[in-house]
Short mmCIF file of C-alpha atoms and ligand atoms in Angstrom, two decimals:
data_model
loop_
_atom_site.label_atom_id
_atom_site.label_comp_id
_atom_site.label_asym_id
_atom_site.label_seq_id
_atom_site.Cartn_x
_atom_site.Cartn_y
_atom_site.Cartn_z
CA MET M 1 4.05 8.20 -9.39
CA ASN M 2 4.49 9.43 -5.80
CA LEU M 3 1.53 10.22 -3.64
CA ILE M 4 0.35 10.93 -0.14
CA LEU M 5 -2.80 9.56 1.44
CA LEU M 6 -4.16 12.07 3.90
CA GLY M 7 -7.17 11.57 6.16
CA PRO M 8 -8.26 11.06 9.76
CA PRO M 9 -7.51 7.86 11.68
CA GLY M 10 -9.88 5.15 10.49
CA SER M 11 -10.46 6.77 7.09
CA GLY M 12 -9.12 3.66 5.36
CA LYS M 13 -5.72 5.06 4.29
CA GLY M 14 -3.90 1.82 5.18
CA THR M 15 -6.45 -0.41 3.46
CA GLN M 16 -6.48 1.73 0.30
CA ALA M 17 -2.68 2.09 0.24
CA GLY M 18 -2.39 -1.72 0.39
CA ILE M 19 -4.87 -2.21 -2.46
CA LEU M 20 -3.21 0.43 -4.62
CA SER M 21 0.23 -0.99 -3.92
CA THR M 22 -0.84 -4.51 -4.94
CA ARG M 23 -2.36 -3.15 -8.14
CA THR M 24 0.47 -0.86 -9.18
CA GLY M 25 3.59 -2.26 -7.51
CA TRP M 26 4.22 1.11 -5.83
CA ASN M 27 5.77 0.93 -2.41
CA ASP M 28 3.27 1.38 0.46
CA LEU M 29 4.93 3.18 3.36
CA GLY M 30 2.54 3.41 6.34
CA THR M 31 4.07 5.15 9.33
CA GLY M 32 1.57 3.77 11.90
CA ASP M 33 2.35 0.20 10.75
CA LEU M 34 6.05 0.96 10.67
CA LEU M 35 6.02 2.28 14.25
CA ARG M 36 3.97 -0.67 15.56
CA ARG M 37 6.35 -3.13 13.88
CA LEU M 38 9.41 -1.40 15.35
CA VAL M 39 7.80 -1.38 18.81
CA ARG M 40 7.09 -5.15 18.48
CA GLU M 41 10.72 -5.69 17.51
CA GLY M 42 11.85 -3.73 20.57
CA ASN M 43 13.58 -0.95 18.59
CA GLU M 44 14.89 1.45 21.25
CA LYS M 45 13.90 4.66 19.45
CA ALA M 46 10.46 3.29 18.63
CA LEU M 47 9.92 2.49 22.30
CA LEU M 48 10.28 6.23 22.90
CA ALA M 49 7.46 6.74 20.39
CA LYS M 50 5.19 4.18 22.06
CA SER M 51 3.92 6.41 24.87
CA TYR M 52 2.82 9.08 22.37
CA MET M 53 1.02 6.46 20.30
CA GLU M 54 -0.78 5.05 23.32
CA LYS M 55 -2.00 8.51 24.30
CA GLY M 56 -3.21 9.25 20.77
CA GLU M 57 -0.63 12.02 20.34
CA LEU M 58 1.73 12.45 17.43
CA VAL M 59 5.27 11.19 17.78
CA PRO M 60 7.51 14.31 17.85
CA ASP M 61 8.62 15.34 14.35
CA THR M 62 12.37 14.79 14.86
CA LEU M 63 11.89 11.27 16.19
CA MET M 64 9.30 10.41 13.53
CA VAL M 65 11.49 11.60 10.68
CA GLU M 66 14.52 9.78 12.09
CA LEU M 67 12.63 6.49 12.40
CA LEU M 68 11.04 6.81 8.98
CA PHE M 69 14.21 7.52 7.05
CA ALA M 70 16.34 5.07 9.05
CA GLU M 71 13.90 2.30 8.18
CA SER M 72 12.85 3.16 4.68
CA GLY M 73 16.29 4.23 3.49
CA ASP M 74 16.13 6.90 0.90
CA LEU M 75 12.94 7.70 -0.92
CA GLY M 76 12.59 6.11 -4.33
CA ASP M 77 10.11 6.59 -7.15
CA GLY M 78 6.73 4.82 -6.91
CA LEU M 79 5.78 5.70 -3.38
CA ILE M 80 2.49 5.72 -1.47
CA LEU M 81 2.92 7.57 1.81
CA ASP M 82 0.18 6.57 4.20
CA GLY M 83 0.12 8.55 7.46
CA PHE M 84 3.08 10.80 6.66
CA PRO M 85 3.31 13.77 6.75
CA ARG M 86 0.97 14.72 9.61
CA THR M 87 2.36 18.13 10.49
CA LEU M 88 3.54 21.13 8.46
CA ASN M 89 7.08 20.48 9.70
CA GLN M 90 6.99 16.92 8.38
CA ALA M 91 5.56 18.17 5.08
CA ASP M 92 8.45 20.65 4.71
CA THR M 93 10.98 17.92 5.50
CA LEU M 94 9.41 15.68 2.88
CA THR M 95 9.41 18.44 0.27
CA GLN M 96 13.14 19.01 0.88
CA ARG M 97 14.01 15.29 0.82
CA MET M 98 12.10 14.73 -2.40
CA ARG M 99 13.59 17.81 -4.04
CA ALA M 100 17.10 16.67 -3.12
CA ARG M 101 16.42 13.40 -4.92
CA ASN M 102 14.69 14.94 -7.93
CA LEU M 103 11.46 13.22 -6.99
CA THR M 104 8.10 14.79 -7.74
CA LEU M 105 5.03 14.60 -5.56
CA ASP M 106 2.21 13.90 -8.00
CA ALA M 107 -0.90 13.96 -5.81
CA VAL M 108 -2.21 14.22 -2.28
CA LEU M 109 -5.45 12.30 -1.83
CA LEU M 110 -7.58 13.47 1.07
CA ILE M 111 -9.88 10.63 2.17
CA ASP M 112 -12.84 12.46 3.66
CA VAL M 113 -14.70 10.72 6.49
CA SER M 114 -16.80 12.36 9.22
CA ASP M 115 -15.67 12.24 12.86
CA GLN M 116 -18.79 10.27 13.71
CA GLU M 117 -17.96 7.59 11.14
CA VAL M 118 -14.34 7.47 12.36
CA GLU M 119 -15.50 6.79 15.92
CA ARG M 120 -17.89 4.09 14.74
CA ARG M 121 -15.24 2.34 12.62
CA LEU M 122 -12.43 2.46 15.15
CA LEU M 123 -14.58 1.14 17.98
CA GLN M 124 -15.45 -1.96 16.00
CA ARG M 125 -12.11 -2.87 14.45
CA SER M 126 -9.53 -5.45 15.53
CA ALA M 127 -5.79 -5.35 14.99
CA CYS M 128 -3.46 -8.31 15.27
CA SER M 129 -0.52 -7.39 17.48
CA THR M 130 1.50 -10.29 16.03
CA CYS M 131 1.29 -9.70 12.27
CA GLY M 132 -0.09 -6.14 12.32
CA LYS M 133 -3.12 -6.79 10.09
CA ILE M 134 -6.26 -4.75 10.74
CA PHE M 135 -9.82 -6.06 10.38
CA ASN M 136 -13.04 -4.07 10.28
CA GLN M 137 -14.82 -6.21 12.84
CA LYS M 138 -14.22 -7.55 16.33
CA LEU M 139 -12.34 -10.86 16.08
CA VAL M 140 -10.81 -13.20 18.62
CA VAL M 141 -8.30 -15.05 16.42
CA CYS M 142 -6.38 -13.49 13.52
CA PRO M 143 -7.49 -15.02 10.17
CA ALA M 144 -4.09 -14.09 8.68
CA CYS M 145 -1.65 -15.60 11.20
CA GLY M 146 -3.77 -17.46 13.78
CA ALA M 147 -2.59 -15.39 16.77
CA GLN M 148 -4.90 -14.18 19.53
CA ILE M 149 -6.32 -10.74 18.64
CA GLU M 150 -5.99 -7.82 21.00
CA THR M 151 -7.74 -4.49 20.46
CA ARG M 152 -5.24 -1.76 19.54
CA THR M 153 -4.45 0.15 22.72
CA ASP M 154 -5.31 3.40 20.94
CA ASP M 155 -8.69 2.16 19.62
CA ASN M 156 -10.74 3.13 22.71
CA ALA M 157 -13.31 5.94 22.90
CA GLU M 158 -11.12 8.39 24.84
CA THR M 159 -8.00 7.93 22.70
CA ILE M 160 -10.02 8.02 19.48
CA ARG M 161 -11.40 11.44 20.47
CA LYS M 162 -7.86 12.60 21.25
CA ARG M 163 -6.56 11.31 17.88
CA LEU M 164 -9.33 13.18 16.08
CA GLN M 165 -8.57 16.36 18.00
CA VAL M 166 -4.86 16.02 17.16
CA TYR M 167 -5.76 15.36 13.51
CA HIS M 168 -7.84 18.54 13.26
CA GLN M 169 -5.24 20.65 15.06
CA GLN M 170 -2.03 19.39 13.47
CA THR M 171 -2.88 17.62 10.21
CA ASP M 172 -5.81 19.71 8.86
CA PRO M 173 -3.42 22.58 7.94
CA LEU M 174 -1.84 20.23 5.36
CA VAL M 175 -5.03 20.44 3.33
CA THR M 176 -4.42 24.13 2.60
CA TYR M 177 -0.66 23.51 2.24
CA TYR M 178 -1.19 20.98 -0.58
CA GLN M 179 -4.20 22.80 -2.02
CA GLN M 180 -1.99 25.83 -2.58
CA GLN M 181 0.45 23.60 -4.48
CA GLY M 182 -2.41 22.32 -6.69
CA LEU M 183 -1.87 18.74 -5.51
CA LEU M 184 -4.92 18.07 -3.34
CA ARG M 185 -7.72 15.76 -4.52
CA ARG M 186 -10.68 15.02 -2.26
CA ILE M 187 -12.05 11.49 -2.19
CA CYS M 188 -15.30 10.63 -0.42
CA GLY M 189 -14.15 7.97 2.07
CA GLU M 190 -17.60 6.65 2.92
CA GLY M 191 -18.95 3.61 1.05
CA THR M 192 -17.53 0.16 0.35
CA ILE M 193 -13.80 -0.51 0.11
CA ASP M 194 -14.23 -1.22 -3.62
CA GLU M 195 -16.13 2.03 -4.24
CA ILE M 196 -13.44 4.06 -2.51
CA SER M 197 -10.72 2.21 -4.40
CA ARG M 198 -12.43 3.05 -7.66
CA ARG M 199 -12.71 6.74 -6.71
CA ILE M 200 -8.99 6.77 -5.93
CA ARG M 201 -8.06 5.23 -9.28
CA GLN M 202 -10.33 7.70 -11.07
CA ALA M 203 -8.70 10.61 -9.25
CA LEU M 204 -5.28 9.33 -10.31
CA GLY M 205 -6.40 8.58 -13.85
CA ILE M 206 -5.30 4.94 -13.69
CA ALA M 207 -7.25 1.83 -14.72
P1 AMP Y 301 -2.02 5.21 12.56
O1 AMP Y 301 -1.90 3.72 12.57
O2 AMP Y 301 -1.68 5.79 11.23
O3 AMP Y 301 -3.35 5.67 13.09
O4 AMP Y 301 -0.90 5.76 13.58
C1 AMP Y 301 -0.89 5.34 14.93
C2 AMP Y 301 -0.08 6.31 15.75
O5 AMP Y 301 1.27 6.35 15.28
C3 AMP Y 301 -0.54 7.77 15.70
O6 AMP Y 301 -1.62 8.03 16.58
C4 AMP Y 301 0.75 8.48 16.12
O7 AMP Y 301 0.97 8.36 17.51
C5 AMP Y 301 1.83 7.66 15.42
N1 AMP Y 301 2.13 8.18 14.05
C6 AMP Y 301 1.91 7.59 12.87
N2 AMP Y 301 2.32 8.38 11.86
C7 AMP Y 301 2.82 9.50 12.42
C8 AMP Y 301 3.40 10.70 11.91
N3 AMP Y 301 3.54 10.92 10.60
N4 AMP Y 301 3.80 11.64 12.80
C9 AMP Y 301 3.69 11.44 14.13
N5 AMP Y 301 3.13 10.34 14.68
C10 AMP Y 301 2.71 9.37 13.84
#
């Protein structure tokens, strides 16, 4: 099965993609995580993306697509795309790439969370800049790798508002795009992680 997780920043796409991937063995491809890892590794192209990320803007489509496909190789079956596509251009590119490889997109799950809840969640989370793990509370030391925790540079009130504005302007149109293809399923993204996980499995018809 190949699917896309769509939703605003802080809607829990990364967390849910990780849980689903562990359960099913499908490959979790999160573009935010991918970009942050490449920046940490000093990848030259990713360093071009860094300034957009810090401002809460989208990385330009051409650069994003180049980084994604250079890193992930070609798309294979059993894929959870988390954070890609985020523009109509990216969605068209994905459709073409999948078609060329005879891959089918089975579902697009929209994780619905209000802007107010997004702001609340993002202001209280911590991200480890060493191992990349994200935690839903303010921490000083990373429980996963022991490194000192720094707040993500884009998790501040001003950048969060910008990211939400960008989401509504550039990513919202994908809802209609995938609705018209009969692929969109809405998931209420508020509640516990387990509740949301269960809703996702129900929507996909898996145990
Ligand atoms: P995320 O961790 O998913 O919130 O992504 C963090 C940042 O990475 C975003 O604010 C964008 O700057 C960039 N990014 C991630 N995915 C994409 C994408 N598909 N297209 C453009 N920029 C992206």
